[in-house]
PDB file of N, CA and C in Angstrom:
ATOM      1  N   UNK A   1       5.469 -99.931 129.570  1.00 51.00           N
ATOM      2  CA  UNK A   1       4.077-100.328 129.619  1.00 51.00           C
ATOM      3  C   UNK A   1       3.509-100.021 131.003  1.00 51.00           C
ATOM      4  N   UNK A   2       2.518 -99.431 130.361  1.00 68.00           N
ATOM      5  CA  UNK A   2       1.581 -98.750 132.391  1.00 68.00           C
ATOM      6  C   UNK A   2       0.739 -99.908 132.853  1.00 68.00           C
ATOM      7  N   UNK A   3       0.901-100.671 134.299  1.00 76.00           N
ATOM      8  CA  UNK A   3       0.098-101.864 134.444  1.00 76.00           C
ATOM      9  C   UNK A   3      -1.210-101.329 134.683  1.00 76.00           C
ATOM     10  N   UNK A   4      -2.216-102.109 134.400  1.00 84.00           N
ATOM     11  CA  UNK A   4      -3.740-101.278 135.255  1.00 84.00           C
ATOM     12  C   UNK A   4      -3.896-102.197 136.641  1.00 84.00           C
ATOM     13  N   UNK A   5      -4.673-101.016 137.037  1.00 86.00           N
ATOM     14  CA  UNK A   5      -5.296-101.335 138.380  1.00 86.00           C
ATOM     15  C   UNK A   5      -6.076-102.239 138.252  1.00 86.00           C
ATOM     16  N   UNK A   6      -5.516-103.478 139.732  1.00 82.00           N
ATOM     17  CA  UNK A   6      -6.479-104.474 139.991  1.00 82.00           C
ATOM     18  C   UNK A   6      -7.810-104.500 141.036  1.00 82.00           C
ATOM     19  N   UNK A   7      -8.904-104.452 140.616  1.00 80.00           N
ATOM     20  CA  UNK A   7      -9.709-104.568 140.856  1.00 80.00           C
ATOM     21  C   UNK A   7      -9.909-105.561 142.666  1.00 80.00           C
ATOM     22  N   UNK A   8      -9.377-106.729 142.280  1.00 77.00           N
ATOM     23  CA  UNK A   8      -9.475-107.958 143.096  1.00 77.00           C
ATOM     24  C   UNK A   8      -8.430-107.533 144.398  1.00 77.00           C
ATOM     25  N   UNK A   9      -7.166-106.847 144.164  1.00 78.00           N
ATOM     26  CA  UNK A   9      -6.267-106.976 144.997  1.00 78.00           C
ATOM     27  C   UNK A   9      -5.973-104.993 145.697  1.00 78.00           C
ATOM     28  N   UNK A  10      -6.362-104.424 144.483  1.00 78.00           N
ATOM     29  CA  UNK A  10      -6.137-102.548 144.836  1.00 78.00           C
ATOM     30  C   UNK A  10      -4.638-102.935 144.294  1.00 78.00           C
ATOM     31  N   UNK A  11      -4.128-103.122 143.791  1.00 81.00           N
ATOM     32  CA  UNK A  11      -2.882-102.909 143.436  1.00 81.00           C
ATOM     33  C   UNK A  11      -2.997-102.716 141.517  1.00 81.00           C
ATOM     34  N   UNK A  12      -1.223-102.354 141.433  1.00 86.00           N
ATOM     35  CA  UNK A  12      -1.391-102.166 139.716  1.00 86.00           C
ATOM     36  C   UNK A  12      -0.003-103.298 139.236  1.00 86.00           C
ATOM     37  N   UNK A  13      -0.721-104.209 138.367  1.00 85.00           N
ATOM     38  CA  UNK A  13      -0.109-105.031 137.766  1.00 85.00           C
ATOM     39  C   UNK A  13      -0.934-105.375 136.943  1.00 85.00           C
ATOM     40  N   UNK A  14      -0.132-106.155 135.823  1.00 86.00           N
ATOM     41  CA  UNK A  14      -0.537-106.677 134.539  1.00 86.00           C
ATOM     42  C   UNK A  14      -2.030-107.914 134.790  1.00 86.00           C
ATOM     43  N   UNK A  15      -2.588-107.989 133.828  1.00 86.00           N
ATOM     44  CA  UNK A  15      -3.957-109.221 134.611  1.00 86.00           C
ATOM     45  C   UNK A  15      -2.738-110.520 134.417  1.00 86.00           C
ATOM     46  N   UNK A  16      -3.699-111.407 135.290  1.00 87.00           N
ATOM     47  CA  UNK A  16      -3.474-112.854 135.541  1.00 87.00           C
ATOM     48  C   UNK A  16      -3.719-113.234 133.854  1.00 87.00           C
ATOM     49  N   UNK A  17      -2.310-114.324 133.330  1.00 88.00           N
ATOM     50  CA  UNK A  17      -2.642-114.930 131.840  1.00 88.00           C
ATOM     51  C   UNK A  17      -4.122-116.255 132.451  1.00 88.00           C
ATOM     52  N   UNK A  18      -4.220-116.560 131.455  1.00 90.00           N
ATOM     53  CA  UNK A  18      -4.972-117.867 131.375  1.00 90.00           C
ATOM     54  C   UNK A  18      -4.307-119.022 131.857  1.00 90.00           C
ATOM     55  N   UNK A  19      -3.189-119.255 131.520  1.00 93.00           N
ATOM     56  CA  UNK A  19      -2.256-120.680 132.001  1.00 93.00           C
ATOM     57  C   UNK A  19      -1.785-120.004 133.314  1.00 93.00           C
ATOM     58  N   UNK A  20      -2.082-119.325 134.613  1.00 93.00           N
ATOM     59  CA  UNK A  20      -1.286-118.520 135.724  1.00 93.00           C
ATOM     60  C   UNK A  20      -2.077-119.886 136.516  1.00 93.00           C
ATOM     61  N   UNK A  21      -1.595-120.253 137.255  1.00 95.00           N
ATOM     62  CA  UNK A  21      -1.818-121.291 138.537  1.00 95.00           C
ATOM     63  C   UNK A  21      -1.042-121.445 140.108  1.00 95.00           C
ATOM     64  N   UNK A  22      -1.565-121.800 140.937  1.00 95.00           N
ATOM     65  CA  UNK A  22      -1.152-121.686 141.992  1.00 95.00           C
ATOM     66  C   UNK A  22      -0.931-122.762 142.756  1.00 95.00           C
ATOM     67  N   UNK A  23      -0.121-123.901 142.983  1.00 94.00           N
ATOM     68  CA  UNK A  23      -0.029-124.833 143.857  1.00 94.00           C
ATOM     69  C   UNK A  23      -0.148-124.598 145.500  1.00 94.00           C
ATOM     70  N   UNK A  24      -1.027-125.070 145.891  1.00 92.00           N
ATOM     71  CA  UNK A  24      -1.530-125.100 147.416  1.00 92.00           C
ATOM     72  C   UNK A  24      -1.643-126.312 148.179  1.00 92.00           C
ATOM     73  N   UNK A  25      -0.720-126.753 149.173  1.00 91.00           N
ATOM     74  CA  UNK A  25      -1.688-128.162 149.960  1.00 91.00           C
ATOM     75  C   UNK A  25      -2.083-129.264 148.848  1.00 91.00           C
ATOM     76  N   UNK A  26      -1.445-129.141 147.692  1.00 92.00           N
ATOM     77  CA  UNK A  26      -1.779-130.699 147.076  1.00 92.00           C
ATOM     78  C   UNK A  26      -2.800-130.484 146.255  1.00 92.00           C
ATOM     79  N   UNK A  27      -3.275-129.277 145.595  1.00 95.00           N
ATOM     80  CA  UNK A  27      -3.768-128.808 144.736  1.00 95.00           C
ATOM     81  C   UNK A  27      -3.418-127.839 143.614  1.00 95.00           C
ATOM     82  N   UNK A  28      -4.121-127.637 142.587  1.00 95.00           N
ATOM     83  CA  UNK A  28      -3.301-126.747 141.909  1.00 95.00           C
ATOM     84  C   UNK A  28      -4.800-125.833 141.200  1.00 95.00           C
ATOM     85  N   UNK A  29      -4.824-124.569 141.466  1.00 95.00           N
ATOM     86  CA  UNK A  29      -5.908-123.736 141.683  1.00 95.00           C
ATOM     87  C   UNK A  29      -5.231-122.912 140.023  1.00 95.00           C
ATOM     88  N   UNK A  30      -6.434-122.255 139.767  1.00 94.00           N
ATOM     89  CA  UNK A  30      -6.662-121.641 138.311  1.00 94.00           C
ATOM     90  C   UNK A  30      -7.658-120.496 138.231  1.00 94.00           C
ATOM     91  N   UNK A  31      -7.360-119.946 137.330  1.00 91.00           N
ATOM     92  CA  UNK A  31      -8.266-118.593 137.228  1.00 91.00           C
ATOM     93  C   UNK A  31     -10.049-119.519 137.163  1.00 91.00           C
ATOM     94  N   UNK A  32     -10.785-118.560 138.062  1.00 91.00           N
ATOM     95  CA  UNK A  32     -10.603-117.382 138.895  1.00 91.00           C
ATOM     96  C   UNK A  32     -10.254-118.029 139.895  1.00 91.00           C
ATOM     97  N   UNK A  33      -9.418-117.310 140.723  1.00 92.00           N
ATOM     98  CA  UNK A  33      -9.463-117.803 141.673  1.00 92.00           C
ATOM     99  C   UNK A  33     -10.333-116.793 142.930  1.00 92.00           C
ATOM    100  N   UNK A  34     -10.637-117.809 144.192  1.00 92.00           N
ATOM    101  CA  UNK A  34     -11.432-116.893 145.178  1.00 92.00           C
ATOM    102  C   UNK A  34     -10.845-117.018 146.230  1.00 92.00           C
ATOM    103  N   UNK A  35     -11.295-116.206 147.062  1.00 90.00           N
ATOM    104  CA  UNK A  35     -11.120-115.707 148.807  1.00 90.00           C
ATOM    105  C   UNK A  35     -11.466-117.403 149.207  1.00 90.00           C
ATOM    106  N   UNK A  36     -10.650-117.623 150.108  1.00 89.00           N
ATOM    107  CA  UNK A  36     -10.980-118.775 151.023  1.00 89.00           C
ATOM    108  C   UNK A  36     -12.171-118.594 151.983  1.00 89.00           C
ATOM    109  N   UNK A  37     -12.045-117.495 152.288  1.00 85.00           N
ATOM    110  CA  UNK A  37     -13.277-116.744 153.433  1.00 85.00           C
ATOM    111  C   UNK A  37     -14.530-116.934 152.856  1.00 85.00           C
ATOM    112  N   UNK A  38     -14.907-115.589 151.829  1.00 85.00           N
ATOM    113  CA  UNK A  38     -15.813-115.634 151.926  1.00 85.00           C
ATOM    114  C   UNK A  38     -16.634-115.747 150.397  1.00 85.00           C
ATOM    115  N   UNK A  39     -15.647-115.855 149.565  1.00 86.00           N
ATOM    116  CA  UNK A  39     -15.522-116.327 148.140  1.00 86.00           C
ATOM    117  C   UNK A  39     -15.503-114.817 146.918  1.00 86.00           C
ATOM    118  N   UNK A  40     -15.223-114.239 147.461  1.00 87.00           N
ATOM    119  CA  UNK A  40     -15.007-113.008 146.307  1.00 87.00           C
ATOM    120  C   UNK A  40     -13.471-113.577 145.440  1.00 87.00           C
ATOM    121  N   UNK A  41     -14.029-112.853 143.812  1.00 90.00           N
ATOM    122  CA  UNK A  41     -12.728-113.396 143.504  1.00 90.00           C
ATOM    123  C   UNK A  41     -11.906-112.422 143.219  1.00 90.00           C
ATOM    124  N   UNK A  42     -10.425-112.746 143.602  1.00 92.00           N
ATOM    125  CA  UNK A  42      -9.455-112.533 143.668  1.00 92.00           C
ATOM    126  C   UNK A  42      -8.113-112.494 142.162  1.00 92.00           C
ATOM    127  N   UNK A  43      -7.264-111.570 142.499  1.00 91.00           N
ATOM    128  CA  UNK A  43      -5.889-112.142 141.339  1.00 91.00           C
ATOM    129  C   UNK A  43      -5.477-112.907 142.104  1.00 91.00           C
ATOM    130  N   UNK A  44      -4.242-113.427 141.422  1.00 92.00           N
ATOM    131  CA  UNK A  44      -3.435-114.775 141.573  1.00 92.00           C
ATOM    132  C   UNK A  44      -2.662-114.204 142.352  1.00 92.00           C
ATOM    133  N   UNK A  45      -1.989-113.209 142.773  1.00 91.00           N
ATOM    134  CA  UNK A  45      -0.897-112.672 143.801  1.00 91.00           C
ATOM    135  C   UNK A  45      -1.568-112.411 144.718  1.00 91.00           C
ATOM    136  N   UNK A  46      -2.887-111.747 144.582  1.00 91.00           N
ATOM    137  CA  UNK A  46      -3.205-112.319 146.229  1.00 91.00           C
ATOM    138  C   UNK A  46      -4.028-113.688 146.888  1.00 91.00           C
ATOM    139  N   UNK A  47      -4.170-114.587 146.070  1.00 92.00           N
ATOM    140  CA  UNK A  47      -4.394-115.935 146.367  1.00 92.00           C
ATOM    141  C   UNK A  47      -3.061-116.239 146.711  1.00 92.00           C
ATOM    142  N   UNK A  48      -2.198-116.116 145.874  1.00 92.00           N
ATOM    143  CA  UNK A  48      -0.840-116.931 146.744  1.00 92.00           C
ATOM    144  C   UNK A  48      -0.185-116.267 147.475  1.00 92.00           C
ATOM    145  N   UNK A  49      -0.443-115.105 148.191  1.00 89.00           N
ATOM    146  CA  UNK A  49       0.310-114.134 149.496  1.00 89.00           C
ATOM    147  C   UNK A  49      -0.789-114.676 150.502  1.00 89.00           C
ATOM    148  N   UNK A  50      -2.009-114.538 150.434  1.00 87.00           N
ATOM    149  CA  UNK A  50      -3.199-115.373 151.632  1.00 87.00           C
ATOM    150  C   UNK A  50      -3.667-116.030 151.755  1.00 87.00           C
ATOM    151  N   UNK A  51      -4.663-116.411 150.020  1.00 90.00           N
ATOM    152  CA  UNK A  51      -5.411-117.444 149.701  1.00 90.00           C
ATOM    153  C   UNK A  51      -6.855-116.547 150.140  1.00 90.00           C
ATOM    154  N   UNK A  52      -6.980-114.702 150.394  1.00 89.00           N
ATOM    155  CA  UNK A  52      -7.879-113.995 151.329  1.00 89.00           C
ATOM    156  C   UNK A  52      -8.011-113.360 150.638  1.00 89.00           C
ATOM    157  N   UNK A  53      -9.145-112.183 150.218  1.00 87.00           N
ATOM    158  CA  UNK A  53      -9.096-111.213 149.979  1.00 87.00           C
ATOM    159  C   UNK A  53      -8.424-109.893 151.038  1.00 87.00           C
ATOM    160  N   UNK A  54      -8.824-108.872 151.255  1.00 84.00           N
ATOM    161  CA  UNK A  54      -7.760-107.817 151.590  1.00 84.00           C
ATOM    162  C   UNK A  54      -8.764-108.048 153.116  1.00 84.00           C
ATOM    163  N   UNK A  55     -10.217-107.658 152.436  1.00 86.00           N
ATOM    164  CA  UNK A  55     -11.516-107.068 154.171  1.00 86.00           C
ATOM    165  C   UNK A  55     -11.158-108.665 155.018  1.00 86.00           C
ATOM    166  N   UNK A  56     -10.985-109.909 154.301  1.00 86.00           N
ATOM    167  CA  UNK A  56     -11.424-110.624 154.784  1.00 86.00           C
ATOM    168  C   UNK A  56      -9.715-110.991 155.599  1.00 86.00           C
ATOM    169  N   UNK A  57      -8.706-110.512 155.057  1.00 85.00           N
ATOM    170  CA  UNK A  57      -7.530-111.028 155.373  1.00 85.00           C
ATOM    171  C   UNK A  57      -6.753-109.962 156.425  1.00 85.00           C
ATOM    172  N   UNK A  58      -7.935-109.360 156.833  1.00 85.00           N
ATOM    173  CA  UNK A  58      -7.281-107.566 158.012  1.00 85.00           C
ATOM    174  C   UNK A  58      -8.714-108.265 159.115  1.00 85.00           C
ATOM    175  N   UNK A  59      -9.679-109.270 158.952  1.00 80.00           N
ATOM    176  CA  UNK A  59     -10.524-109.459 159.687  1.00 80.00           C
ATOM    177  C   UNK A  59     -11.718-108.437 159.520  1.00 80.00           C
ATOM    178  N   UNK A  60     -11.462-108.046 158.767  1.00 81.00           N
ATOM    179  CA  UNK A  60     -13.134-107.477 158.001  1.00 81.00           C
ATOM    180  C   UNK A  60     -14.093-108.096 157.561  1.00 81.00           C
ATOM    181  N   UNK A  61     -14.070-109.495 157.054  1.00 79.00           N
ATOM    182  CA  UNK A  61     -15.056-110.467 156.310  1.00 79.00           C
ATOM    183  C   UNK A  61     -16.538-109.554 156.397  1.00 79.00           C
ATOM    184  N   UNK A  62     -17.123-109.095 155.404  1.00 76.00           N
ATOM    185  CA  UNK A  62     -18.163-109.164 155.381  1.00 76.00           C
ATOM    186  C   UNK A  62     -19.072-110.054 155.479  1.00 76.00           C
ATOM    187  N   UNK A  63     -18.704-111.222 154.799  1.00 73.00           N
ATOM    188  CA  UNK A  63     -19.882-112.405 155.090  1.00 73.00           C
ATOM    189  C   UNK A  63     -19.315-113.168 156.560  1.00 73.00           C
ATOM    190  N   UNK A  64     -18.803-113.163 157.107  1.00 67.00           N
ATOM    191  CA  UNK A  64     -18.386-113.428 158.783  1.00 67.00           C
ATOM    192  C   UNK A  64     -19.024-112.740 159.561  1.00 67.00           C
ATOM    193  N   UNK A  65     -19.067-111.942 159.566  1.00 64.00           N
ATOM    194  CA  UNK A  65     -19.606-110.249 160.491  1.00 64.00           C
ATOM    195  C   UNK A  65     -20.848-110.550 160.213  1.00 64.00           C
ATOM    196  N   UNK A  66     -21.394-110.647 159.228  1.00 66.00           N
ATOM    197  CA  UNK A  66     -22.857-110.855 159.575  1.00 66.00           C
ATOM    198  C   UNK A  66     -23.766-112.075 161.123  1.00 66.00           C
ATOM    199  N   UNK A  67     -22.805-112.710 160.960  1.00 62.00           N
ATOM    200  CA  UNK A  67     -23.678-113.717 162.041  1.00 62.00           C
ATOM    201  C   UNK A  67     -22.649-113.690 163.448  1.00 62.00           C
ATOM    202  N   UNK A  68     -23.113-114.245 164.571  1.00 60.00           N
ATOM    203  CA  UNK A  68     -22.097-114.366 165.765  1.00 60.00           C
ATOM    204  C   UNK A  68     -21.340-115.403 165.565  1.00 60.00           C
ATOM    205  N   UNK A  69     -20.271-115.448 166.140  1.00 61.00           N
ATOM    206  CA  UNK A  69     -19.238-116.687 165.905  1.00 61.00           C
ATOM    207  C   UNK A  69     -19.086-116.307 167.195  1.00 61.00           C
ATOM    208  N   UNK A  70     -18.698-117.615 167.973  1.00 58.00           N
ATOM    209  CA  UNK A  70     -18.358-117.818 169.109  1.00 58.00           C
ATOM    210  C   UNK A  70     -16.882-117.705 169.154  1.00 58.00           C
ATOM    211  N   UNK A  71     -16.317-118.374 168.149  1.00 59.00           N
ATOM    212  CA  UNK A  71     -14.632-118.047 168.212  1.00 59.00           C
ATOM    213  C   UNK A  71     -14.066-116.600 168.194  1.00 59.00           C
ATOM    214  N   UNK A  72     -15.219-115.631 167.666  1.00 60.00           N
ATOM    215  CA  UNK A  72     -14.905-114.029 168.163  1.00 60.00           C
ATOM    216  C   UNK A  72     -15.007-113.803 169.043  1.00 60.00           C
ATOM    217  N   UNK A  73     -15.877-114.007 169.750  1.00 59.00           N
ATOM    218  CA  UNK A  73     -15.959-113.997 171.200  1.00 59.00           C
ATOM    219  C   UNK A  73     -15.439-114.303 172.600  1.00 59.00           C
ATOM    220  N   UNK A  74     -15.183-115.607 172.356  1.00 57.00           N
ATOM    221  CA  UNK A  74     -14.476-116.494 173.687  1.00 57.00           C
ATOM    222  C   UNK A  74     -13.063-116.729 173.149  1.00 57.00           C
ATOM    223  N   UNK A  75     -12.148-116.763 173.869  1.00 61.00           N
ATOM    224  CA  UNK A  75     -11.313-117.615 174.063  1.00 61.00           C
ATOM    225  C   UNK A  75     -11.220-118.760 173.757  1.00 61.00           C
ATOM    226  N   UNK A  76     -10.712-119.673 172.867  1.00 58.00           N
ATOM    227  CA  UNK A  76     -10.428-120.765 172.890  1.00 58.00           C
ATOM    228  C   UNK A  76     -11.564-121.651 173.807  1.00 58.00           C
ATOM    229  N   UNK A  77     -13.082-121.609 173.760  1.00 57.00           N
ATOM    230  CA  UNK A  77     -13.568-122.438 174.187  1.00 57.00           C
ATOM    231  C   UNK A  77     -13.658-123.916 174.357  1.00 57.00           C
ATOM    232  N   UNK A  78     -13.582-124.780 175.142  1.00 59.00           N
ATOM    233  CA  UNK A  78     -13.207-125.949 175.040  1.00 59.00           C
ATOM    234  C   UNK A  78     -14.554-126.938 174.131  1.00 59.00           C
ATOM    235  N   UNK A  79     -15.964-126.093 174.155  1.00 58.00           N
ATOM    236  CA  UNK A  79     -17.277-126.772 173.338  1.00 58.00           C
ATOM    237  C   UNK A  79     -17.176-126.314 172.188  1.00 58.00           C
ATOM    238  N   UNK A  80     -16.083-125.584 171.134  1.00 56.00           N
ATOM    239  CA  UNK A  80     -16.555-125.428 169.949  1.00 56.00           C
ATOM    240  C   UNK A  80     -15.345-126.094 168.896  1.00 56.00           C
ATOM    241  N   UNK A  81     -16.535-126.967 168.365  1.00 60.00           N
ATOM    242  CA  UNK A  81     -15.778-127.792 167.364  1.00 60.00           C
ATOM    243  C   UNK A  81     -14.891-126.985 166.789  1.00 60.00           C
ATOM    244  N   UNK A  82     -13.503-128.022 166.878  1.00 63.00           N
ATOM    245  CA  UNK A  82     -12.513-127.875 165.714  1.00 63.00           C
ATOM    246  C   UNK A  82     -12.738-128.265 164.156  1.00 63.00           C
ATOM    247  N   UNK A  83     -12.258-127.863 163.349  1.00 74.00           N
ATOM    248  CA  UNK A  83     -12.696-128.550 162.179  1.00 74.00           C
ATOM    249  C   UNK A  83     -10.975-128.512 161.716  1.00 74.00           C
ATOM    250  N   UNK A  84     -11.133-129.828 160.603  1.00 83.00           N
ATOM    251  CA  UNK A  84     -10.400-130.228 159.916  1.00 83.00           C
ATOM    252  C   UNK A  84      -9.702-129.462 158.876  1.00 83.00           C
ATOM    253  N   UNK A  85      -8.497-129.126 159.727  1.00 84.00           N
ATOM    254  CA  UNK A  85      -7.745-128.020 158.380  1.00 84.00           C
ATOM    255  C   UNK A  85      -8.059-128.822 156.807  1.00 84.00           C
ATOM    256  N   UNK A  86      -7.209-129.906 156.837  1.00 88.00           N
ATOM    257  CA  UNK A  86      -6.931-130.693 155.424  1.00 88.00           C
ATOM    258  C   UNK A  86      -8.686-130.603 154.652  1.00 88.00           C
ATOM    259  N   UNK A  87      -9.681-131.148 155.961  1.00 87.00           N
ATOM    260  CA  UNK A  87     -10.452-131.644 155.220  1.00 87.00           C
ATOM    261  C   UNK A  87     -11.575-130.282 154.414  1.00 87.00           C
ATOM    262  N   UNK A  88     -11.302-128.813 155.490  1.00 86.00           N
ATOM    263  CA  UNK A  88     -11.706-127.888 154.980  1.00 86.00           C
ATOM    264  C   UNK A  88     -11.165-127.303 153.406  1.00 86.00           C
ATOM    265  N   UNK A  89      -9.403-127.265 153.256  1.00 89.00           N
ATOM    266  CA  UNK A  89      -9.280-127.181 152.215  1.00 89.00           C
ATOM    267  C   UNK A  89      -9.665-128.054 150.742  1.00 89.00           C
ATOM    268  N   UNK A  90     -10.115-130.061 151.378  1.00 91.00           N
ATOM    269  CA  UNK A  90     -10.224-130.336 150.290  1.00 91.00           C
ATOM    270  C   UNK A  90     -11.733-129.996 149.771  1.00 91.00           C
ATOM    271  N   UNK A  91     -12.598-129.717 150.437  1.00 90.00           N
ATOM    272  CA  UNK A  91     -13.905-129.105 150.208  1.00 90.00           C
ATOM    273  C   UNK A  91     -13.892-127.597 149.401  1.00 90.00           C
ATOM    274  N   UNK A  92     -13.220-126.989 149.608  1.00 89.00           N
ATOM    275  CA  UNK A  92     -12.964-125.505 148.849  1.00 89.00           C
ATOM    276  C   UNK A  92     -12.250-125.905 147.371  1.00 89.00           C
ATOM    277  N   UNK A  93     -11.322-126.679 147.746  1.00 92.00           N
ATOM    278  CA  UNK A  93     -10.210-127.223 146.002  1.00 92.00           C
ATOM    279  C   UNK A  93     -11.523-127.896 145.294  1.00 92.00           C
ATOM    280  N   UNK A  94     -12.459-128.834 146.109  1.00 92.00           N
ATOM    281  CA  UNK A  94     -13.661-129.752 145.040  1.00 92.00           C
ATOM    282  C   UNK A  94     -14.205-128.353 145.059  1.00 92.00           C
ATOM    283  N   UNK A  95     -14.828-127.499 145.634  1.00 90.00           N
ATOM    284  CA  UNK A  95     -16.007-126.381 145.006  1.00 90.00           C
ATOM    285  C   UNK A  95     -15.541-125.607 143.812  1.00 90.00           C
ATOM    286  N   UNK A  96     -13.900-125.187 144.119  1.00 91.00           N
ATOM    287  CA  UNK A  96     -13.792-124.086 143.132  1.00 91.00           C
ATOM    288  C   UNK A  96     -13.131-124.939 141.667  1.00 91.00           C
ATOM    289  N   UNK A  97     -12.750-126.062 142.040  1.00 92.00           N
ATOM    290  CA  UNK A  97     -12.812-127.028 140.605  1.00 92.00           C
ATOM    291  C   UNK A  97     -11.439-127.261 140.382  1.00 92.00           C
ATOM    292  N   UNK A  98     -10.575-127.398 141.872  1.00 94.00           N
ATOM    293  CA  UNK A  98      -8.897-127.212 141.874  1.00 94.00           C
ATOM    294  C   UNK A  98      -8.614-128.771 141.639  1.00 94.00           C
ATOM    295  N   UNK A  99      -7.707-128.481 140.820  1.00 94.00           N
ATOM    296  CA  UNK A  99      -7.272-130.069 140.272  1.00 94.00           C
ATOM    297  C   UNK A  99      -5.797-130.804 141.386  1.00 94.00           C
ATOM    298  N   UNK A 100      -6.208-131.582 141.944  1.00 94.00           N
ATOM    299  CA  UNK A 100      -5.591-132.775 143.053  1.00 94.00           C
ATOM    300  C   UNK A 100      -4.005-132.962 142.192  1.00 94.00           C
ATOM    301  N   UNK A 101      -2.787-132.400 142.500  1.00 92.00           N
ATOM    302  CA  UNK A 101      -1.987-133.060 142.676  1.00 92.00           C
ATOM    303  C   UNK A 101      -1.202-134.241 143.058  1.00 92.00           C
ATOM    304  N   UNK A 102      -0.898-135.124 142.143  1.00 86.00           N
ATOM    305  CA  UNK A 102       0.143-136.050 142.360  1.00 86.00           C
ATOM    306  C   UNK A 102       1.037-136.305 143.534  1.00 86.00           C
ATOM    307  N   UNK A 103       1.270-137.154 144.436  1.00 76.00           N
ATOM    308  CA  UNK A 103       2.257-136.651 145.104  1.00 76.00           C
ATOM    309  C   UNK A 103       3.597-137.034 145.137  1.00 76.00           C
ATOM    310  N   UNK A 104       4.848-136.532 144.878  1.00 64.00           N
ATOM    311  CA  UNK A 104       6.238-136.574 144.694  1.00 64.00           C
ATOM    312  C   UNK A 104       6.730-137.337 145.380  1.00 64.00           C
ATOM    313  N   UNK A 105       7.458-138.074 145.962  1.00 60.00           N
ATOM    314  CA  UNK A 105       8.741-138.611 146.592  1.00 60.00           C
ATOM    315  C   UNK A 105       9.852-138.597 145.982  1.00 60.00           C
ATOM    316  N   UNK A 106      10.632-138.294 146.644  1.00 56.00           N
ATOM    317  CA  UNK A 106      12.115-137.984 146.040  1.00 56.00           C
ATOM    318  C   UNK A 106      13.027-138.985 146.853  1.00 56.00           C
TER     319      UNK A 106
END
């Protein structure tokens, strides 16, 4: 069987099934899935190799590049807010509709 070319990733493999999911950080993500960056969507192998598309994951972002960011610029400035890893991802898992994992103890 010849895989087709993916669109989302430039590579050739079979499409993403319907039940394909990705556990991340305490979420569990589902078709479609998107770029963390800048929201193009993506297959499932390259959500779970970056969570990026390709422009945005080589530092190409098109929607980045459009405006100045100071963090391109400077060094580690000591005036520009940090933001919240955790709390950035749980804002992206509520937008794209990623369902909250349980959490385990063993």
């Amino acid at each position: 069987m010849e895989d087709k070319f993916c669109p989302a990733c430039g590579g050739h493999h079979e499409e993403d099934s319907e039940d394909t999911y990705v556990d991340y950080e305490g979420y569990r993500f589902r078709k479609p899935f998107k770029c963390m960056c800048c929201g193009k969507e993506i297959c499932a192998r390259q959500f779970a190799y970056g969570r990026a598309c390709g422009p945005c994951d080589m530092g190409a972002c098109q929607t980045g590049n459009r405006a100045f960011r100071l963090s391109a610029v400077h060094e580690r400035p000591e005036w520009i807010v940090l933001y919240d890893r955790q709390a950035t991802i749980d804002k992206f898992a509520q937008a794209v509709g990623a369902e909250k994992l349980e959490a385990v103890i063993q």
